Amino acid sequence: MAERVVAVTGAAGFIGSHVVRMLRTEGFEVRAVVRPGTKKSQRLAAVQGLGCTVAYADVGDLGALERAFDGCAAVVHLVAIIRERVGATFDLVNRRGAAEVAAAAKVSGVQRIVHLSALGAGPEAPRYLQSKWMGEEAIRRSGVPSVIIRPSFVIGPGGGAAIQFAAVVRLGPWYPLYLLGVPARPLEVLAVLAPIVPVLGSGQYRSMPLDVRDLLAVVGQALRRDDVLGEVYELGGPHALTYDGLLDDVMAVLGLRRWKVHMPMSLARALVREFRYLPNPPITQDEFEALLVDNVCDNTKAVRTFGLTLKPFRDAMRYALHHPRQFDESGR
Ligand SMILES: NC(=O)c1ccc[n+]([C@@H]2O[C@H](COP(=O)([O-])OP(=O)(O)OC[C@H]3O[C@@H](n4cnc5c(N)ncnc54)[C@H](OP(=O)(O)O)[C@@H]3O)[C@@H](O)[C@H]2O)c1
């Protein structure tokens, strides 16, 4: 790319903070596009500290997006929600937001969009993944050259699934109380007295957790290479792990031993339904439905194209938990 200004939407998010750092390290100028009123003040300060310019734009605000993308050669689109709330539905943020970003990119003369979708996105998928599919479709239809990446869930410092997995193993059955605001320390003591981790259903559903460093390698190349334009890349870690196997790996990384207690599916379903009354549930109905579908892929295309040596889950977890967390906003 001749011009090196890249706009990153969702720049104060978990993956956004990593993408911004990578781009700055590689010499790109970055326009960090952030939701007006964001509470991610630590990450925002870190992004500014890296020398990015900040533009405020909701993905529902076409005019603000056009101003944010003015003079940018590329957009990395990272905004999405995985949980709906009042005024922020999957359709509004994940589908329509992607359409608005593509429309603004077109008006602003942006030459490419690197769009982060999600592994399993498809027209018949559970609701979140269906909205991610519709977001892809909006980007494709816009006519702006694009690269679509469909990552599995991403493991890295400062947020995402790594911190959740570690808390689930450390706190066992007390994890929901932690999410409700109870301090971790006394719950960890209780968890030592009852060293179990509840598992919803069989624990045999599979996924391919991805190290954020592998994702960043792909995003970096997707911005530079013309031969990848128009392509879709599914991207997971090197191994398909059952949820049980994944918990075993987390225990090994943390040096903890816990017994996995499998809940019958009928009980798991009933429990997840009751969780909807909690302000910050451990899992939502949408996440539960998505969890039960095997979320795996064939990495061959991405590995060959980008020359990847994918990092195993245990390495990814170690990196995520032990690396300094400049961008930690994870809270609960
Ligand atoms: N993390 C994963 O494991 C994973 C796996 C597969 C795909 N992905 C995809 O990767 C992308 C980034 O995910 P992430 O984990 O980094 O998510 P994240 O931490 O939740 O970041 C998303 C960002 O989007 C911003 N945002 C939300 N609604 C917005 C709106 N209406 N207008 C403007 N900005 C808005 C959020 O701002 P506030 O925080 O201020 O609300 C947040 O900074 C998403 O597209 C996601 O679907 C993630």
Short mmCIF file of C-alpha atoms and ligand atoms in Angstrom, two decimals:
data_model
loop_
_atom_site.label_atom_id
_atom_site.label_comp_id
_atom_site.label_asym_id
_atom_site.label_seq_id
_atom_site.Cartn_x
_atom_site.Cartn_y
_atom_site.Cartn_z
CA MET A 1 0.00 0.00 0.00
CA ALA A 2 1.42 3.35 -1.02
CA GLU A 3 -0.37 5.40 1.63
CA ARG A 4 0.08 3.98 5.05
CA VAL A 5 -2.80 5.44 7.04
CA VAL A 6 -5.01 2.63 8.32
CA ALA A 7 -8.27 3.20 10.16
CA VAL A 8 -9.07 0.60 12.80
CA THR A 9 -12.66 0.40 14.01
CA GLY A 10 -13.08 -1.08 17.50
CA ALA A 11 -9.53 0.12 18.22
CA ALA A 12 -10.11 0.16 22.00
CA GLY A 13 -11.41 -3.42 21.96
CA PHE A 14 -9.46 -6.53 22.87
CA ILE A 15 -8.28 -7.43 19.36
CA GLY A 16 -8.25 -3.78 18.29
CA SER A 17 -5.62 -2.90 20.89
CA HIS A 18 -3.37 -5.67 19.56
CA VAL A 19 -3.95 -4.73 15.91
CA VAL A 20 -3.12 -1.07 16.62
CA ARG A 21 0.13 -2.00 18.37
CA MET A 22 1.14 -4.34 15.53
CA LEU A 23 0.41 -1.68 12.89
CA ARG A 24 2.41 0.97 14.74
CA THR A 25 5.32 -1.46 15.14
CA GLU A 26 5.21 -2.07 11.38
CA GLY A 27 5.31 1.64 10.61
CA PHE A 28 1.70 2.32 9.67
CA GLU A 29 -0.03 5.53 10.66
CA VAL A 30 -3.19 4.56 12.55
CA ARG A 31 -6.54 6.31 12.89
CA ALA A 32 -8.05 4.64 15.94
CA VAL A 33 -11.84 4.72 15.51
CA VAL A 34 -13.57 4.51 18.85
CA ARG A 35 -17.18 4.47 20.02
CA PRO A 36 -18.20 7.87 21.46
CA GLY A 37 -18.64 7.40 25.19
CA THR A 38 -16.46 4.28 25.38
CA LYS A 39 -15.44 3.30 28.91
CA LYS A 40 -12.20 1.66 27.68
CA SER A 41 -10.13 4.57 28.99
CA GLN A 42 -6.97 2.56 29.71
CA ARG A 43 -6.82 1.09 26.23
CA LEU A 44 -7.68 4.45 24.70
CA ALA A 45 -4.82 6.11 26.58
CA ALA A 46 -2.48 3.32 25.45
CA VAL A 47 -3.57 3.74 21.83
CA GLN A 48 -2.91 7.48 22.04
CA GLY A 49 0.44 6.76 23.67
CA LEU A 50 1.39 4.79 20.56
CA GLY A 51 0.98 7.93 18.48
CA CYS A 52 -2.37 7.13 16.84
CA THR A 53 -4.89 9.80 16.00
CA VAL A 54 -8.30 9.08 17.51
CA ALA A 55 -11.64 9.55 15.72
CA TYR A 56 -14.96 8.99 17.45
CA ALA A 57 -17.67 7.23 15.45
CA ASP A 58 -20.51 4.91 16.20
CA VAL A 59 -20.88 2.33 13.40
CA GLY A 60 -24.46 3.54 13.03
CA ASP A 61 -23.29 7.06 12.15
CA LEU A 62 -22.37 7.25 8.47
CA GLY A 63 -21.19 10.87 8.58
CA ALA A 64 -18.87 10.26 11.53
CA LEU A 65 -17.47 7.17 9.81
CA GLU A 66 -16.79 9.12 6.62
CA ARG A 67 -14.92 11.76 8.61
CA ALA A 68 -13.00 9.07 10.48
CA PHE A 69 -11.91 7.35 7.24
CA ASP A 70 -10.96 10.54 5.41
CA GLY A 71 -7.44 10.15 3.97
CA CYS A 72 -7.13 6.48 4.97
CA ALA A 73 -5.92 3.85 2.51
CA ALA A 74 -7.42 0.93 4.40
CA VAL A 75 -9.88 0.05 7.13
CA VAL A 76 -9.56 -2.85 9.54
CA HIS A 77 -13.12 -3.40 10.72
CA LEU A 78 -13.27 -4.96 14.19
CA VAL A 79 -16.51 -3.66 15.68
CA ALA A 80 -19.03 -6.30 16.70
CA ILE A 81 -20.98 -7.31 19.78
CA ILE A 82 -21.33 -10.86 21.05
CA ARG A 83 -24.05 -9.96 23.59
CA GLU A 84 -27.09 -7.89 22.72
CA ARG A 85 -28.36 -5.12 24.96
CA VAL A 86 -30.96 -2.39 24.73
CA GLY A 87 -30.24 -0.35 21.62
CA ALA A 88 -27.44 -2.64 20.43
CA THR A 89 -28.70 -5.70 18.60
CA PHE A 90 -26.67 -8.11 16.47
CA ASP A 91 -28.51 -6.78 13.45
CA LEU A 92 -27.77 -3.13 14.22
CA VAL A 93 -24.09 -3.48 15.14
CA ASN A 94 -22.84 -6.58 13.34
CA ARG A 95 -24.80 -6.42 10.08
CA ARG A 96 -25.84 -2.80 9.64
CA GLY A 97 -22.63 -1.51 11.24
CA ALA A 98 -20.57 -3.43 8.67
CA ALA A 99 -22.75 -2.05 5.87
CA GLU A 100 -22.25 1.53 7.12
CA VAL A 101 -18.50 1.02 7.46
CA ALA A 102 -18.34 -0.28 3.88
CA ALA A 103 -20.48 2.62 2.58
CA ALA A 104 -18.33 5.19 4.38
CA ALA A 105 -15.15 3.50 3.15
CA LYS A 106 -16.41 3.75 -0.42
CA VAL A 107 -17.25 7.45 -0.15
CA SER A 108 -13.89 8.18 1.51
CA GLY A 109 -11.90 6.43 -1.23
CA VAL A 110 -10.59 3.66 1.03
CA GLN A 111 -8.84 1.05 -1.11
CA ARG A 112 -9.41 -2.04 1.01
CA ILE A 113 -11.26 -3.35 4.03
CA VAL A 114 -9.85 -6.11 6.19
CA HIS A 115 -12.92 -7.46 7.91
CA LEU A 116 -12.87 -9.67 10.97
CA SER A 117 -15.77 -12.06 10.79
CA ALA A 118 -15.91 -15.22 12.93
CA LEU A 119 -15.40 -18.92 12.39
CA GLY A 120 -18.77 -20.57 11.83
CA ALA A 121 -20.37 -17.48 10.26
CA GLY A 122 -23.05 -18.60 7.86
CA PRO A 123 -26.66 -18.04 6.81
CA GLU A 124 -27.96 -20.94 8.94
CA ALA A 125 -25.67 -20.43 11.95
CA PRO A 126 -26.74 -19.47 15.50
CA ARG A 127 -27.82 -15.80 15.73
CA TYR A 128 -24.49 -14.11 16.50
CA LEU A 129 -22.72 -16.02 13.74
CA GLN A 130 -25.58 -15.37 11.35
CA SER A 131 -25.21 -11.62 11.95
CA LYS A 132 -21.46 -11.92 11.32
CA TRP A 133 -22.28 -13.64 8.01
CA MET A 134 -24.62 -10.79 7.06
CA GLY A 135 -21.86 -8.31 7.93
CA GLU A 136 -19.57 -10.18 5.52
CA GLU A 137 -22.23 -10.02 2.84
CA ALA A 138 -22.57 -6.26 3.29
CA ILE A 139 -18.80 -5.80 2.89
CA ARG A 140 -18.72 -8.04 -0.19
CA ARG A 141 -21.63 -6.23 -1.82
CA SER A 142 -20.10 -2.78 -1.24
CA GLY A 143 -17.60 -3.17 -4.07
CA VAL A 144 -14.68 -2.04 -1.88
CA PRO A 145 -11.88 -4.63 -2.25
CA SER A 146 -11.80 -6.71 0.91
CA VAL A 147 -10.16 -9.56 2.75
CA ILE A 148 -12.41 -11.45 5.14
CA ILE A 149 -10.88 -13.36 8.03
CA ARG A 150 -12.96 -15.80 10.08
CA PRO A 151 -11.02 -16.50 13.27
CA SER A 152 -11.88 -19.01 15.94
CA PHE A 153 -11.91 -17.50 19.42
CA VAL A 154 -8.77 -15.58 20.06
CA ILE A 155 -6.32 -16.09 22.91
CA GLY A 156 -4.13 -13.14 23.88
CA PRO A 157 -3.14 -10.81 26.72
CA GLY A 158 -5.55 -8.26 28.10
CA GLY A 159 -8.96 -9.77 27.36
CA GLY A 160 -10.91 -12.31 25.38
CA ALA A 161 -11.32 -15.98 26.17
CA ALA A 162 -7.99 -16.59 27.97
CA ILE A 163 -8.93 -14.60 31.04
CA GLN A 164 -12.38 -16.23 31.14
CA PHE A 165 -10.95 -19.76 30.90
CA ALA A 166 -8.45 -19.03 33.65
CA ALA A 167 -11.19 -17.64 35.91
CA VAL A 168 -13.49 -20.60 35.20
CA VAL A 169 -10.76 -23.03 36.27
CA ARG A 170 -9.54 -21.00 39.25
CA LEU A 171 -12.99 -20.28 40.66
CA GLY A 172 -14.90 -23.40 39.57
CA PRO A 173 -18.54 -23.31 40.66
CA TRP A 174 -18.07 -19.82 42.16
CA TYR A 175 -17.29 -18.18 38.82
CA PRO A 176 -20.85 -16.75 38.42
CA LEU A 177 -20.49 -14.98 41.80
CA TYR A 178 -17.26 -13.39 40.60
CA LEU A 179 -19.14 -12.04 37.58
CA LEU A 180 -21.71 -10.58 39.96
CA GLY A 181 -18.98 -8.57 41.70
CA VAL A 182 -17.77 -10.81 44.55
CA PRO A 183 -13.96 -10.41 44.93
CA ALA A 184 -11.90 -13.28 43.48
CA ARG A 185 -9.72 -14.02 46.52
CA PRO A 186 -12.31 -15.58 48.89
CA LEU A 187 -13.85 -17.44 45.95
CA GLU A 188 -10.45 -18.93 45.10
CA VAL A 189 -10.22 -20.24 48.66
CA LEU A 190 -13.67 -21.83 48.35
CA ALA A 191 -12.63 -23.33 45.01
CA VAL A 192 -9.65 -25.03 46.65
CA LEU A 193 -12.03 -26.63 49.17
CA ALA A 194 -14.30 -27.87 46.37
CA PRO A 195 -11.88 -28.36 43.44
CA ILE A 196 -14.39 -28.88 40.66
CA VAL A 197 -15.22 -27.20 37.37
CA PRO A 198 -18.81 -27.56 36.19
CA VAL A 199 -19.08 -28.41 32.48
CA LEU A 200 -22.27 -27.83 30.49
CA GLY A 201 -23.27 -31.14 28.89
CA SER A 202 -20.78 -33.66 27.49
CA GLY A 203 -17.79 -31.32 27.14
CA GLN A 204 -17.09 -33.04 23.80
CA TYR A 205 -17.95 -30.03 21.61
CA ARG A 206 -14.83 -28.87 19.79
CA SER A 207 -13.12 -25.61 18.94
CA MET A 208 -9.73 -24.39 17.66
CA PRO A 209 -8.56 -21.50 19.85
CA LEU A 210 -6.24 -19.15 17.98
CA ASP A 211 -3.18 -17.31 19.30
CA VAL A 212 -3.58 -13.55 18.75
CA ARG A 213 -0.03 -13.43 17.34
CA ASP A 214 -1.10 -15.72 14.47
CA LEU A 215 -4.13 -13.55 13.81
CA LEU A 216 -1.94 -10.42 13.72
CA ALA A 217 0.38 -12.03 11.16
CA VAL A 218 -2.63 -12.56 8.89
CA VAL A 219 -4.07 -9.06 9.39
CA GLY A 220 -0.67 -7.50 8.61
CA GLN A 221 -0.33 -9.43 5.34
CA ALA A 222 -3.97 -8.84 4.43
CA LEU A 223 -3.21 -5.11 4.45
CA ARG A 224 -0.14 -5.38 2.26
CA ARG A 225 -0.79 -8.09 -0.30
CA ASP A 226 -2.99 -7.66 -3.37
CA ASP A 227 -3.16 -11.39 -4.14
CA VAL A 228 -5.39 -11.97 -1.08
CA LEU A 229 -8.05 -9.42 -2.04
CA GLY A 230 -11.51 -10.93 -2.50
CA GLU A 231 -10.62 -13.98 -0.41
CA VAL A 232 -12.12 -15.43 2.76
CA TYR A 233 -9.79 -17.15 5.24
CA GLU A 234 -10.94 -19.45 8.00
CA LEU A 235 -8.41 -19.45 10.78
CA GLY A 236 -8.18 -21.56 13.91
CA GLY A 237 -5.39 -22.84 16.13
CA PRO A 238 -3.45 -25.95 15.07
CA HIS A 239 -5.63 -28.45 16.97
CA ALA A 240 -9.33 -29.13 17.40
CA LEU A 241 -9.84 -29.43 21.16
CA THR A 242 -12.86 -30.70 23.01
CA TYR A 243 -14.01 -28.38 25.80
CA ASP A 244 -12.82 -31.03 28.27
CA GLY A 245 -9.40 -31.12 26.62
CA LEU A 246 -9.23 -27.36 26.63
CA LEU A 247 -9.93 -27.24 30.39
CA ASP A 248 -7.17 -29.83 30.94
CA ASP A 249 -4.74 -27.57 29.06
CA VAL A 250 -5.80 -24.51 31.08
CA MET A 251 -5.26 -26.48 34.31
CA ALA A 252 -1.79 -27.55 33.10
CA VAL A 253 -0.85 -23.93 32.28
CA LEU A 254 -2.13 -22.71 35.67
CA GLY A 255 -0.61 -25.65 37.57
CA LEU A 256 -4.01 -26.48 39.08
CA ARG A 257 -5.92 -29.76 39.36
CA ARG A 258 -9.72 -29.65 39.21
CA TRP A 259 -12.33 -32.35 38.65
CA LYS A 260 -14.61 -31.76 35.70
CA VAL A 261 -18.24 -32.33 36.66
CA HIS A 262 -20.51 -32.77 33.64
CA MET A 263 -24.03 -31.44 33.96
CA PRO A 264 -26.75 -33.31 32.07
CA MET A 265 -27.80 -31.29 29.04
CA SER A 266 -31.35 -30.78 30.35
CA LEU A 267 -29.96 -29.24 33.55
CA ALA A 268 -27.45 -27.15 31.57
CA ARG A 269 -30.23 -25.79 29.36
CA ALA A 270 -32.41 -24.92 32.35
CA LEU A 271 -29.48 -23.21 34.09
CA VAL A 272 -28.55 -21.13 31.04
CA ARG A 273 -32.20 -20.05 30.74
CA GLU A 274 -32.12 -18.84 34.37
CA PHE A 275 -28.85 -16.98 33.75
CA ARG A 276 -30.82 -14.46 31.68
CA TYR A 277 -31.93 -12.82 34.92
CA LEU A 278 -28.31 -12.06 35.90
CA PRO A 279 -26.81 -8.66 34.96
CA ASN A 280 -23.56 -10.30 33.76
CA PRO A 281 -24.27 -13.98 33.06
CA PRO A 282 -21.41 -16.49 32.64
CA ILE A 283 -22.98 -17.54 29.34
CA THR A 284 -25.95 -16.30 27.31
CA GLN A 285 -28.46 -18.41 25.41
CA ASP A 286 -26.84 -17.33 22.11
CA GLU A 287 -23.35 -18.23 23.34
CA PHE A 288 -24.62 -21.58 24.63
CA GLU A 289 -26.17 -22.48 21.25
CA ALA A 290 -22.93 -21.50 19.50
CA LEU A 291 -20.82 -23.49 21.98
CA LEU A 292 -22.67 -26.73 21.27
CA VAL A 293 -21.89 -26.59 17.54
CA ASP A 294 -18.39 -27.85 16.65
CA ASN A 295 -16.45 -24.70 15.74
CA VAL A 296 -13.60 -26.11 13.66
CA CYS A 297 -12.07 -25.49 10.25
CA ASP A 298 -9.48 -26.59 7.75
CA ASN A 299 -6.57 -24.15 8.12
CA THR A 300 -4.75 -25.31 4.99
CA LYS A 301 -5.60 -22.27 2.84
CA ALA A 302 -4.60 -19.73 5.50
CA VAL A 303 -1.47 -21.61 6.55
CA ARG A 304 -0.22 -21.92 2.95
CA THR A 305 -1.11 -18.39 1.91
CA PHE A 306 0.34 -16.64 4.94
CA GLY A 307 3.19 -19.07 5.74
CA LEU A 308 1.93 -19.65 9.29
CA THR A 309 3.22 -21.99 11.96
CA LEU A 310 0.18 -21.92 14.22
CA LYS A 311 0.86 -21.81 17.93
CA PRO A 312 -0.66 -24.53 20.14
CA PHE A 313 -3.29 -23.59 22.72
CA ARG A 314 -1.00 -24.06 25.74
CA ASP A 315 1.59 -21.65 24.27
CA ALA A 316 -1.18 -19.17 23.50
CA MET A 317 -2.51 -19.40 27.07
CA ARG A 318 0.95 -18.96 28.59
CA TYR A 319 1.57 -15.90 26.44
CA ALA A 320 -1.87 -14.49 27.26
CA LEU A 321 -1.57 -14.95 31.02
CA HIS A 322 2.08 -14.06 31.53
CA HIS A 323 2.61 -11.27 29.05
CA PRO A 324 2.46 -7.73 30.45
CA ARG A 325 -1.07 -6.42 30.02
CA GLN A 326 -0.62 -2.91 28.69
CA PHE A 327 -4.14 -3.05 27.35
CA ASP A 328 -5.97 -4.81 30.14
CA GLU A 329 -9.54 -3.58 30.46
CA SER A 330 -10.92 -7.03 30.91
CA GLY A 331 -12.43 -6.48 34.36
CA ARG A 332 -15.13 -9.10 34.61
N1 LIG B 1 -12.36 -12.18 20.58
C1 LIG B 1 -12.55 -13.28 19.89
O1 LIG B 1 -12.25 -14.41 20.35
C2 LIG B 1 -13.10 -13.21 18.49
C3 LIG B 1 -13.24 -14.39 17.76
C4 LIG B 1 -13.76 -14.34 16.46
C5 LIG B 1 -14.09 -13.11 15.90
N2 LIG B 1 -13.94 -11.98 16.64
C6 LIG B 1 -14.31 -10.71 15.99
O2 LIG B 1 -13.23 -9.81 16.17
C7 LIG B 1 -13.72 -8.48 16.30
C8 LIG B 1 -13.14 -7.83 17.56
O3 LIG B 1 -13.51 -8.61 18.68
P1 LIG B 1 -13.02 -8.26 20.16
O4 LIG B 1 -12.93 -9.54 20.90
O5 LIG B 1 -11.84 -7.36 20.11
O6 LIG B 1 -14.30 -7.48 20.69
P2 LIG B 1 -14.36 -6.27 21.76
O7 LIG B 1 -13.22 -6.34 22.70
O8 LIG B 1 -15.73 -6.31 22.31
O9 LIG B 1 -14.17 -5.00 20.84
C9 LIG B 1 -15.20 -4.53 20.02
C10 LIG B 1 -15.13 -3.02 20.01
O10 LIG B 1 -16.26 -2.54 19.25
C11 LIG B 1 -16.70 -1.35 19.87
N3 LIG B 1 -18.11 -1.11 19.56
C12 LIG B 1 -19.20 -1.81 19.99
N4 LIG B 1 -20.32 -1.27 19.51
C13 LIG B 1 -19.95 -0.21 18.75
C14 LIG B 1 -20.65 0.74 17.98
N5 LIG B 1 -21.99 0.72 17.89
N6 LIG B 1 -19.94 1.70 17.32
C15 LIG B 1 -18.59 1.74 17.41
N7 LIG B 1 -17.86 0.86 18.13
C16 LIG B 1 -18.53 -0.10 18.79
C17 LIG B 1 -16.54 -1.61 21.34
O11 LIG B 1 -16.48 -0.38 22.01
P3 LIG B 1 -16.91 -0.26 23.57
O12 LIG B 1 -16.08 -1.25 24.29
O13 LIG B 1 -16.64 1.12 23.92
O14 LIG B 1 -18.37 -0.63 23.61
C18 LIG B 1 -15.22 -2.38 21.39
O15 LIG B 1 -14.13 -1.52 21.58
C19 LIG B 1 -15.25 -8.59 16.30
O16 LIG B 1 -15.71 -8.34 15.01
C20 LIG B 1 -15.50 -10.03 16.66
O17 LIG B 1 -16.71 -10.52 16.09
C21 LIG B 1 -13.46 -11.99 17.91
#
